[in-house]
GROMACS .gro file of C-alpha atoms in nm:
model
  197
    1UNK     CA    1  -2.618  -1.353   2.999
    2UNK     CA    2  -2.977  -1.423   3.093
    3UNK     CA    3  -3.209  -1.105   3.057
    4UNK     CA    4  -3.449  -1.034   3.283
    5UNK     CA    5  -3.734  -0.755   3.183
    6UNK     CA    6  -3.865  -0.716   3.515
    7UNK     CA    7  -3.644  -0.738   3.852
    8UNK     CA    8  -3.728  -0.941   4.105
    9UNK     CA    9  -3.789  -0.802   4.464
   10UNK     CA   10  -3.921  -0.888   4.827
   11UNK     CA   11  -4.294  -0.830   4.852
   12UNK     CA   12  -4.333  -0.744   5.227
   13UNK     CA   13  -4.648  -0.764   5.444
   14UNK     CA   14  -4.878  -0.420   5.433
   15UNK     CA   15  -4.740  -0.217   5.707
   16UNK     CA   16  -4.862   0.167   5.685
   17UNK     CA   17  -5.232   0.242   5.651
   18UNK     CA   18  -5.230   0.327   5.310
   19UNK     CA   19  -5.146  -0.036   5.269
   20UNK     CA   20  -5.417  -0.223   5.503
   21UNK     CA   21  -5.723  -0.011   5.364
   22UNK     CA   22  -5.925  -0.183   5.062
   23UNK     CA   23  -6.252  -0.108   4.983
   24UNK     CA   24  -6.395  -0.350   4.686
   25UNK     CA   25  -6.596  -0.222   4.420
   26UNK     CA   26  -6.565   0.030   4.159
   27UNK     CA   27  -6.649   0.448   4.150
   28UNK     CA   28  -6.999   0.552   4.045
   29UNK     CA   29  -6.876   0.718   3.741
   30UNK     CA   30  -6.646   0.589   3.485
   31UNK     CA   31  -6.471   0.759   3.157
   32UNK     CA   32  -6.546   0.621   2.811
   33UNK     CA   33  -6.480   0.768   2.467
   34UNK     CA   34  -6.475   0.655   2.120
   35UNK     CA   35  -6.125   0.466   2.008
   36UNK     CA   36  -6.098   0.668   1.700
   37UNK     CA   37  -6.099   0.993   1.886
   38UNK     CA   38  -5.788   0.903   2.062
   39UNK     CA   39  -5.449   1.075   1.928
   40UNK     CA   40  -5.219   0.942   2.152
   41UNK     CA   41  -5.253   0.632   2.398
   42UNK     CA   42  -4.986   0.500   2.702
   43UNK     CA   43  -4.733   0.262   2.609
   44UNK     CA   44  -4.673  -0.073   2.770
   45UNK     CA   45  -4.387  -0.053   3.052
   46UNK     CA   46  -4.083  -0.166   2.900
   47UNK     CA   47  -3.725  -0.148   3.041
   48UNK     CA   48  -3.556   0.255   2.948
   49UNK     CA   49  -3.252   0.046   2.764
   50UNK     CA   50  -3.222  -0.289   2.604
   51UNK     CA   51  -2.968  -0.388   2.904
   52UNK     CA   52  -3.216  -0.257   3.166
   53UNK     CA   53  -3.489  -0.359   3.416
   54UNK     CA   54  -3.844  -0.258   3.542
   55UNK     CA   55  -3.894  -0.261   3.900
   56UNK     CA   56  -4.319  -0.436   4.015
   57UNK     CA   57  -4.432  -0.111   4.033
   58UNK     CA   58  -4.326   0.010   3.681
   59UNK     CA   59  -4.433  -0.367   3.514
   60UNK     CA   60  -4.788  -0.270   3.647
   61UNK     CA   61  -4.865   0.034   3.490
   62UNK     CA   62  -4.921   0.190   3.148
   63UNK     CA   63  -4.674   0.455   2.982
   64UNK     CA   64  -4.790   0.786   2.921
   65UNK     CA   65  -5.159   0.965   2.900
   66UNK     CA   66  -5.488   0.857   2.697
   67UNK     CA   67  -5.457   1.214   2.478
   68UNK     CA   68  -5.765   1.293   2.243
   69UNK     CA   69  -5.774   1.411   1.855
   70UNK     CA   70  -5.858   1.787   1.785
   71UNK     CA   71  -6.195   1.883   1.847
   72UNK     CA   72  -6.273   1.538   2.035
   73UNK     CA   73  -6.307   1.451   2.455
   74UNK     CA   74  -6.411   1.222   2.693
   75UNK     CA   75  -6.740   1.194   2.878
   76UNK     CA   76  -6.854   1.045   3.193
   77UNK     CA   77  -7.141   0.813   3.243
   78UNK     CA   78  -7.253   0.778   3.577
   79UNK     CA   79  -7.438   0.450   3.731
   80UNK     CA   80  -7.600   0.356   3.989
   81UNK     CA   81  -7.376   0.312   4.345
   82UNK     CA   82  -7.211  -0.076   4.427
   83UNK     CA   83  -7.352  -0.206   4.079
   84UNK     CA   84  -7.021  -0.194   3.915
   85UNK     CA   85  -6.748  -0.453   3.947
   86UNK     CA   86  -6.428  -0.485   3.723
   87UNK     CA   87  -6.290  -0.831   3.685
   88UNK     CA   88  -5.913  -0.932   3.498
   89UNK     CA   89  -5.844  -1.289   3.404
   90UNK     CA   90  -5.569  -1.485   3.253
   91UNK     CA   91  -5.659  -1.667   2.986
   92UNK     CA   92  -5.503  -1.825   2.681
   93UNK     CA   93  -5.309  -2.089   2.649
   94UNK     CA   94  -4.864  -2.131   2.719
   95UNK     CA   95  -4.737  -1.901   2.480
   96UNK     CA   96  -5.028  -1.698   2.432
   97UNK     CA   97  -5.149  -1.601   2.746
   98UNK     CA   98  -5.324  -1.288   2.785
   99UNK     CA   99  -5.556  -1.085   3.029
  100UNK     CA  100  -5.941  -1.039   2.960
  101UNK     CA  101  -6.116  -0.751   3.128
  102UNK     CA  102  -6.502  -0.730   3.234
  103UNK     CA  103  -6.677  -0.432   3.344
  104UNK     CA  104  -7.000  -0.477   3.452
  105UNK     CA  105  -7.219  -0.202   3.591
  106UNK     CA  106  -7.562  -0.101   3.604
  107UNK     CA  107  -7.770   0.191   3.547
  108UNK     CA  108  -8.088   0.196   3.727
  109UNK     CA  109  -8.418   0.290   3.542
  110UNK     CA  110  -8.452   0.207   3.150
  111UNK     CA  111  -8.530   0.552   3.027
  112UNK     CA  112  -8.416   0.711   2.650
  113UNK     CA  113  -8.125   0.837   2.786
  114UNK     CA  114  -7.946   0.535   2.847
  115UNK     CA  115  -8.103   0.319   2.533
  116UNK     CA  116  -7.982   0.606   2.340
  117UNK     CA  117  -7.623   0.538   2.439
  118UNK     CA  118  -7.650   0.161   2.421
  119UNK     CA  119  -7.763   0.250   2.027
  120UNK     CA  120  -7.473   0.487   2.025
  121UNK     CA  121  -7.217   0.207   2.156
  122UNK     CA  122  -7.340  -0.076   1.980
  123UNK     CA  123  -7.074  -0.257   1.785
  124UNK     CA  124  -6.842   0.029   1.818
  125UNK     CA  125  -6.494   0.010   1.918
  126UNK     CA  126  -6.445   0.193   2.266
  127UNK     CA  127  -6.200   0.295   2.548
  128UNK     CA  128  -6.284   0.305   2.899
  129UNK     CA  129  -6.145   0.439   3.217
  130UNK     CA  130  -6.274   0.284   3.518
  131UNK     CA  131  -6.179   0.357   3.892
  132UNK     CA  132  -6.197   0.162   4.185
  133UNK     CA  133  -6.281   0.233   4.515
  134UNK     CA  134  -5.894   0.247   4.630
  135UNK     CA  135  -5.850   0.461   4.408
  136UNK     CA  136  -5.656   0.292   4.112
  137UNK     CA  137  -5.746   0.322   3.789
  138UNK     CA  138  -5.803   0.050   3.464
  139UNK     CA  139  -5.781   0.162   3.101
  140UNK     CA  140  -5.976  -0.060   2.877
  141UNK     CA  141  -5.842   0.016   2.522
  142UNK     CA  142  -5.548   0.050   2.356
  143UNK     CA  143  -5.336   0.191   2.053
  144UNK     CA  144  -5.404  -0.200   1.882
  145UNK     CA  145  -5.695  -0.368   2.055
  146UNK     CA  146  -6.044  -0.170   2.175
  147UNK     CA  147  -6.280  -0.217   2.447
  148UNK     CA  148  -6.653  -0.350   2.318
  149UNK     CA  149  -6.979  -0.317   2.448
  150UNK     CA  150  -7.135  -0.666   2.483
  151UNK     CA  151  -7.469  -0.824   2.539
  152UNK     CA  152  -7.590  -0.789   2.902
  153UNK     CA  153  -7.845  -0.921   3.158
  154UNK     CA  154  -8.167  -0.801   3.004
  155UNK     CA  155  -8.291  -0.456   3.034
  156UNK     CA  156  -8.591  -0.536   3.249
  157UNK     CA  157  -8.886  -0.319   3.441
  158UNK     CA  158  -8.900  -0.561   3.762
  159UNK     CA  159  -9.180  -0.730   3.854
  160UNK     CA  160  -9.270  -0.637   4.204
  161UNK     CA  161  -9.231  -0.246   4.353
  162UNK     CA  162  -8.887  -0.409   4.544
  163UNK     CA  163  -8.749  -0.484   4.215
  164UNK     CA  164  -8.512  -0.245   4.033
  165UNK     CA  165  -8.602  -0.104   3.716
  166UNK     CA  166  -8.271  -0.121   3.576
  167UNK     CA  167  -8.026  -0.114   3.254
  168UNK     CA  168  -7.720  -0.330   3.280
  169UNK     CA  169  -7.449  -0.282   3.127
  170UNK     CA  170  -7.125  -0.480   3.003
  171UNK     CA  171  -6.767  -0.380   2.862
  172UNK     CA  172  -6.493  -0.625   2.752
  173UNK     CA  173  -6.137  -0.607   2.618
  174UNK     CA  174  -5.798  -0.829   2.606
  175UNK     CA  175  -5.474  -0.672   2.677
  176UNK     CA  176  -5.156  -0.891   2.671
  177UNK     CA  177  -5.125  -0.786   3.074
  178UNK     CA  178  -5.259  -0.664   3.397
  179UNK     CA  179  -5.164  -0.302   3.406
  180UNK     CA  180  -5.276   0.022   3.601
  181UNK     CA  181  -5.395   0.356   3.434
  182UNK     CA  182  -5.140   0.639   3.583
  183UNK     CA  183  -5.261   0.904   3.352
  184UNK     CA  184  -5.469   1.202   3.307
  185UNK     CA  185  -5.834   1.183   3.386
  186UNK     CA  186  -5.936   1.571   3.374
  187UNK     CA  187  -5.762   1.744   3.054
  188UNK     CA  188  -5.931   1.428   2.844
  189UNK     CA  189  -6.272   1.553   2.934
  190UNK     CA  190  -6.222   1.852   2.751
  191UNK     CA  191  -6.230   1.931   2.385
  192UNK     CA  192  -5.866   1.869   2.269
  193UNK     CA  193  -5.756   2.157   2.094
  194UNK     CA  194  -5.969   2.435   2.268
  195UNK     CA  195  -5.859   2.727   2.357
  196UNK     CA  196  -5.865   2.775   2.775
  197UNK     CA  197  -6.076   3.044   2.872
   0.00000   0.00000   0.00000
């Protein structure tokens, strides 16, 4: 018998609304945290029994929520509007082929502020939450492999009074597929383990 993970299924022409709307670019404000904070993170979709199948829609999407340590959360760093774009290639070779993600956004005016987080995410190993403008959501990071924060564009203070005094910033991270983030995006920004009040 020949066993298929994922089943196979007509992919039909957009017909509703829903469908034929898409707006490029990514939301203004994206999630990020530090990997080691995180308790739990979302499984890859796999097939509910070792006979069984995913359908498109559950291939494309991770498993379960992005869930913080005690006494950890989330935060939000905000950038400046249509400056962020969030690009997935294949890469790697037959056999090893895999999916690198690039975030690129920038934040516009160098001030402490934002240096102070570039010190604070240098070399460390992050997670990310990024939405786009449809409204779908991209987790960067993952229970084996973290999102980085790479060398950018230069910082720079413009030359002329058109230019944009600006920081950019870029993420990176490989995951072994293209998947959606499904989760929660509100009970991560607040300190796991708190009582509500």
């Amino acid at each position: 018998m020949n066993k298929t993970c994922i089943q196979l299924a007509d992919i039909d022409e957009a017909v509703n609304c829903s469908e034929l709307d898409n707006l490029a670019g990514v939301v203004t404000s994206l999630i990020y945290f530090y990997w080691n904070d995180v308790a739990t993170w979302p499984d890859m979709p796999a097939p509910a029994s070792e006979e069984g199948t995913m359908t498109f829609e559950e291939a494309g999407a991770w498993e379960g929520d992005v869930v913080m340590k005690e006494g950890c959360r989330a935060y939000q760093l905000v950038f400046t509007d249509d400056s962020g774009e969030l690009t997935i290639t294949d890469q790697g070779e037959t056999g090893g082929e895999s999916c690198l993600y690039e975030l690129n956004v920038t934040r516009a005016k160098m001030s402490q502020v934002i240096f102070g987080f570039e010190n604070a995410t240098r070399g460390r190993r992050l997670g990310l939450i990024v939405t786009d403008k449809n409204g779908n959501r991209y987790l960067l990071g993952d229970k084996l492999n973290a999102a980085r924060r790479v060398a950018a564009d230069a910082s720079t203070t413009g030359k002329v009074g058109t230019d944009l005094n600006k920081a950019p910033l870029k993420f990176t991270y490989g995951c072994p597929r293209k998947l959606m983030y499904t989760g929660d995006v509100e009970n991560i920004l607040k300190i796991a383990g708190a009582a509500a009040g």
